[in-house]
Amino acid sequence: MTPPLPPRLYRLLRSGGEDTPRSAIALVVGAMILLTAVLMVRVARHHEVRQLGYRLSVAQRRLTEQRELSRNLELERATLVAPERVRVLAGKLGMIPVPADRIRVLGAAERDATPSDAAPSDAAPGGRP
């Protein structure tokens, strides 16, 4: 003969379909774990969205700065290559306009020649006329 079951265990095995306080507690704990997991995923996603938003704002600020720098450099280039400014600076450096009879157009063969191959005809020492 089998030994008799303790009354508590007997009741637990016999009450197969009834809701016991333990099963209710287990259900509540399971629901809390599931809710905690869902909330943690939501917080992680929210944190990721905020990080990406921050990176986007930094990139937009850098783009704005780069556009401003580009605009300033373009303005500076336009100022530096202005013909009147170049004429004034050339005059200060002692440069003068070359007469038309001193201008020589080089062909392709003469252009490709190295400076040692081309002997200056009447150039002054130091490379200045």
C-alpha positions as protocol buffer text, in pm:
chain_id: "A"
residue {
  index: 1
  type: MET
  ca { x: 0 y: 0 z: 0 }
}
residue {
  index: 2
  type: THR
  ca { x: 116 y: 352 z: -74 }
}
residue {
  index: 3
  type: PRO
  ca { x: 171 y: 595 z: 205 }
}
residue {
  index: 4
  type: PRO
  ca { x: -104 y: 853 z: 244 }
}
residue {
  index: 5
  type: LEU
  ca { x: -45 y: 1199 z: 95 }
}
residue {
  index: 6
  type: PRO
  ca { x: -28 y: 1496 z: 325 }
}
residue {
  index: 7
  type: PRO
  ca { x: -359 y: 1684 z: 325 }
}
residue {
  index: 8
  type: ARG
  ca { x: -212 y: 1995 z: 173 }
}
residue {
  index: 9
  type: LEU
  ca { x: -56 y: 1812 z: -123 }
}
residue {
  index: 10
  type: TYR
  ca { x: -375 y: 1612 z: -164 }
}
residue {
  index: 11
  type: ARG
  ca { x: -582 y: 1930 z: -193 }
}
residue {
  index: 12
  type: LEU
  ca { x: -335 y: 2079 z: -443 }
}
residue {
  index: 13
  type: LEU
  ca { x: -347 y: 1773 z: -668 }
}
residue {
  index: 14
  type: ARG
  ca { x: -723 y: 1733 z: -636 }
}
residue {
  index: 15
  type: SER
  ca { x: -808 y: 2095 z: -719 }
}
residue {
  index: 16
  type: GLY
  ca { x: -685 y: 2080 z: -1082 }
}
residue {
  index: 17
  type: GLY
  ca { x: -914 y: 2349 z: -1231 }
}
residue {
  index: 18
  type: GLU
  ca { x: -960 y: 2587 z: -942 }
}
residue {
  index: 19
  type: ASP
  ca { x: -774 y: 2916 z: -914 }
}
residue {
  index: 20
  type: THR
  ca { x: -549 y: 2913 z: -614 }
}
residue {
  index: 21
  type: PRO
  ca { x: -381 y: 3216 z: -462 }
}
residue {
  index: 22
  type: ARG
  ca { x: -45 y: 3083 z: -580 }
}
residue {
  index: 23
  type: SER
  ca { x: -152 y: 3065 z: -941 }
}
residue {
  index: 24
  type: ALA
  ca { x: -289 y: 3418 z: -917 }
}
residue {
  index: 25
  type: ILE
  ca { x: 41 y: 3540 z: -774 }
}
residue {
  index: 26
  type: ALA
  ca { x: 233 y: 3357 z: -1048 }
}
residue {
  index: 27
  type: LEU
  ca { x: 7 y: 3514 z: -1309 }
}
residue {
  index: 28
  type: VAL
  ca { x: 60 y: 3864 z: -1164 }
}
residue {
  index: 29
  type: VAL
  ca { x: 438 y: 3812 z: -1144 }
}
residue {
  index: 30
  type: GLY
  ca { x: 444 y: 3688 z: -1505 }
}
residue {
  index: 31
  type: ALA
  ca { x: 241 y: 3989 z: -1619 }
}
residue {
  index: 32
  type: MET
  ca { x: 475 y: 4225 z: -1433 }
}
residue {
  index: 33
  type: ILE
  ca { x: 781 y: 4064 z: -1593 }
}
residue {
  index: 34
  type: LEU
  ca { x: 622 y: 4094 z: -1937 }
}
residue {
  index: 35
  type: LEU
  ca { x: 523 y: 4456 z: -1873 }
}
residue {
  index: 36
  type: THR
  ca { x: 874 y: 4536 z: -1749 }
}
residue {
  index: 37
  type: ALA
  ca { x: 1027 y: 4382 z: -2061 }
}
residue {
  index: 38
  type: VAL
  ca { x: 792 y: 4578 z: -2290 }
}
residue {
  index: 39
  type: LEU
  ca { x: 866 y: 4903 z: -2107 }
}
residue {
  index: 40
  type: MET
  ca { x: 1241 y: 4840 z: -2122 }
}
residue {
  index: 41
  type: VAL
  ca { x: 1221 y: 4791 z: -2499 }
}
residue {
  index: 42
  type: ARG
  ca { x: 1017 y: 5109 z: -2529 }
}
residue {
  index: 43
  type: VAL
  ca { x: 1268 y: 5308 z: -2322 }
}
residue {
  index: 44
  type: ALA
  ca { x: 1556 y: 5168 z: -2528 }
}
residue {
  index: 45
  type: ARG
  ca { x: 1383 y: 5271 z: -2852 }
}
residue {
  index: 46
  type: HIS
  ca { x: 1308 y: 5616 z: -2714 }
}
residue {
  index: 47
  type: HIS
  ca { x: 1672 y: 5656 z: -2610 }
}
residue {
  index: 48
  type: GLU
  ca { x: 1787 y: 5551 z: -2957 }
}
residue {
  index: 49
  type: VAL
  ca { x: 1553 y: 5802 z: -3122 }
}
residue {
  index: 50
  type: ARG
  ca { x: 1685 y: 6080 z: -2898 }
}
residue {
  index: 51
  type: GLN
  ca { x: 2046 y: 5986 z: -2974 }
}
residue {
  index: 52
  type: LEU
  ca { x: 1976 y: 5989 z: -3348 }
}
residue {
  index: 53
  type: GLY
  ca { x: 1801 y: 6324 z: -3313 }
}
residue {
  index: 54
  type: TYR
  ca { x: 2103 y: 6466 z: -3134 }
}
residue {
  index: 55
  type: ARG
  ca { x: 2338 y: 6334 z: -3403 }
}
residue {
  index: 56
  type: LEU
  ca { x: 2113 y: 6480 z: -3671 }
}
residue {
  index: 57
  type: SER
  ca { x: 2117 y: 6823 z: -3507 }
}
residue {
  index: 58
  type: VAL
  ca { x: 2498 y: 6812 z: -3482 }
}
residue {
  index: 59
  type: ALA
  ca { x: 2522 y: 6717 z: -3850 }
}
residue {
  index: 60
  type: GLN
  ca { x: 2283 y: 6996 z: -3949 }
}
residue {
  index: 61
  type: ARG
  ca { x: 2483 y: 7249 z: -3748 }
}
residue {
  index: 62
  type: ARG
  ca { x: 2807 y: 7134 z: -3914 }
}
residue {
  index: 63
  type: LEU
  ca { x: 2642 y: 7155 z: -4257 }
}
residue {
  index: 64
  type: THR
  ca { x: 2529 y: 7511 z: -4184 }
}
residue {
  index: 65
  type: GLU
  ca { x: 2880 y: 7604 z: -4070 }
}
residue {
  index: 66
  type: GLN
  ca { x: 3034 y: 7447 z: -4381 }
}
residue {
  index: 67
  type: ARG
  ca { x: 2792 y: 7631 z: -4610 }
}
residue {
  index: 68
  type: GLU
  ca { x: 2875 y: 7960 z: -4437 }
}
residue {
  index: 69
  type: LEU
  ca { x: 3248 y: 7889 z: -4470 }
}
residue {
  index: 70
  type: SER
  ca { x: 3204 y: 7802 z: -4837 }
}
residue {
  index: 71
  type: ARG
  ca { x: 3013 y: 8125 z: -4897 }
}
residue {
  index: 72
  type: ASN
  ca { x: 3283 y: 8329 z: -4720 }
}
residue {
  index: 73
  type: LEU
  ca { x: 3562 y: 8159 z: -4916 }
}
residue {
  index: 74
  type: GLU
  ca { x: 3381 y: 8219 z: -5245 }
}
residue {
  index: 75
  type: LEU
  ca { x: 3343 y: 8586 z: -5156 }
}
residue {
  index: 76
  type: GLU
  ca { x: 3711 y: 8607 z: -5062 }
}
residue {
  index: 77
  type: ARG
  ca { x: 3813 y: 8438 z: -5388 }
}
residue {
  index: 78
  type: ALA
  ca { x: 3600 y: 8679 z: -5589 }
}
residue {
  index: 79
  type: THR
  ca { x: 3763 y: 8971 z: -5407 }
}
residue {
  index: 80
  type: LEU
  ca { x: 4117 y: 8839 z: -5457 }
}
residue {
  index: 81
  type: VAL
  ca { x: 4084 y: 8778 z: -5831 }
}
residue {
  index: 82
  type: ALA
  ca { x: 3912 y: 9108 z: -5910 }
}
residue {
  index: 83
  type: PRO
  ca { x: 4093 y: 9255 z: -6214 }
}
residue {
  index: 84
  type: GLU
  ca { x: 4129 y: 9604 z: -6068 }
}
residue {
  index: 85
  type: ARG
  ca { x: 4284 y: 9469 z: -5748 }
}
residue {
  index: 86
  type: VAL
  ca { x: 4528 y: 9257 z: -5950 }
}
residue {
  index: 87
  type: ARG
  ca { x: 4628 y: 9564 z: -6159 }
}
residue {
  index: 88
  type: VAL
  ca { x: 4694 y: 9769 z: -5844 }
}
residue {
  index: 89
  type: LEU
  ca { x: 4903 y: 9493 z: -5685 }
}
residue {
  index: 90
  type: ALA
  ca { x: 5097 y: 9438 z: -6009 }
}
residue {
  index: 91
  type: GLY
  ca { x: 5174 y: 9811 z: -6023 }
}
residue {
  index: 92
  type: LYS
  ca { x: 5299 y: 9804 z: -5663 }
}
residue {
  index: 93
  type: LEU
  ca { x: 5529 y: 9513 z: -5750 }
}
residue {
  index: 94
  type: GLY
  ca { x: 5671 y: 9701 z: -6049 }
}
residue {
  index: 95
  type: MET
  ca { x: 5501 y: 9488 z: -6311 }
}
residue {
  index: 96
  type: ILE
  ca { x: 5405 y: 9666 z: -6632 }
}
residue {
  index: 97
  type: PRO
  ca { x: 5188 y: 9567 z: -6926 }
}
residue {
  index: 98
  type: VAL
  ca { x: 5385 y: 9390 z: -7199 }
}
residue {
  index: 99
  type: PRO
  ca { x: 5385 y: 9550 z: -7546 }
}
residue {
  index: 100
  type: ALA
  ca { x: 5210 y: 9348 z: -7814 }
}
residue {
  index: 101
  type: ASP
  ca { x: 5533 y: 9283 z: -8007 }
}
residue {
  index: 102
  type: ARG
  ca { x: 5680 y: 9104 z: -7701 }
}
residue {
  index: 103
  type: ILE
  ca { x: 5394 y: 8856 z: -7674 }
}
residue {
  index: 104
  type: ARG
  ca { x: 5475 y: 8517 z: -7822 }
}
residue {
  index: 105
  type: VAL
  ca { x: 5221 y: 8237 z: -7868 }
}
residue {
  index: 106
  type: LEU
  ca { x: 5374 y: 7896 z: -7816 }
}
residue {
  index: 107
  type: GLY
  ca { x: 5280 y: 7591 z: -8018 }
}
residue {
  index: 108
  type: ALA
  ca { x: 5225 y: 7251 z: -7863 }
}
residue {
  index: 109
  type: ALA
  ca { x: 5588 y: 7142 z: -7914 }
}
residue {
  index: 110
  type: GLU
  ca { x: 5727 y: 7461 z: -7757 }
}
residue {
  index: 111
  type: ARG
  ca { x: 5482 y: 7439 z: -7468 }
}
residue {
  index: 112
  type: ASP
  ca { x: 5588 y: 7084 z: -7385 }
}
residue {
  index: 113
  type: ALA
  ca { x: 5959 y: 7172 z: -7393 }
}
residue {
  index: 114
  type: THR
  ca { x: 6133 y: 7178 z: -7059 }
}
residue {
  index: 115
  type: PRO
  ca { x: 6279 y: 7507 z: -6938 }
}
residue {
  index: 116
  type: SER
  ca { x: 6634 y: 7377 z: -6997 }
}
residue {
  index: 117
  type: ASP
  ca { x: 6552 y: 7313 z: -7366 }
}
residue {
  index: 118
  type: ALA
  ca { x: 6414 y: 7661 z: -7426 }
}
residue {
  index: 119
  type: ALA
  ca { x: 6693 y: 7919 z: -7418 }
}
residue {
  index: 120
  type: PRO
  ca { x: 6569 y: 8270 z: -7339 }
}
residue {
  index: 121
  type: SER
  ca { x: 6677 y: 8511 z: -7608 }
}
residue {
  index: 122
  type: ASP
  ca { x: 6702 y: 8837 z: -7418 }
}
residue {
  index: 123
  type: ALA
  ca { x: 6601 y: 8756 z: -7063 }
}
residue {
  index: 124
  type: ALA
  ca { x: 6780 y: 8936 z: -6785 }
}
residue {
  index: 125
  type: PRO
  ca { x: 6956 y: 8741 z: -6509 }
}
residue {
  index: 126
  type: GLY
  ca { x: 6717 y: 8638 z: -6234 }
}
residue {
  index: 127
  type: GLY
  ca { x: 6431 y: 8571 z: -6474 }
}
residue {
  index: 128
  type: ARG
  ca { x: 6299 y: 8930 z: -6494 }
}
residue {
  index: 129
  type: PRO
  ca { x: 6300 y: 9144 z: -6811 }
}
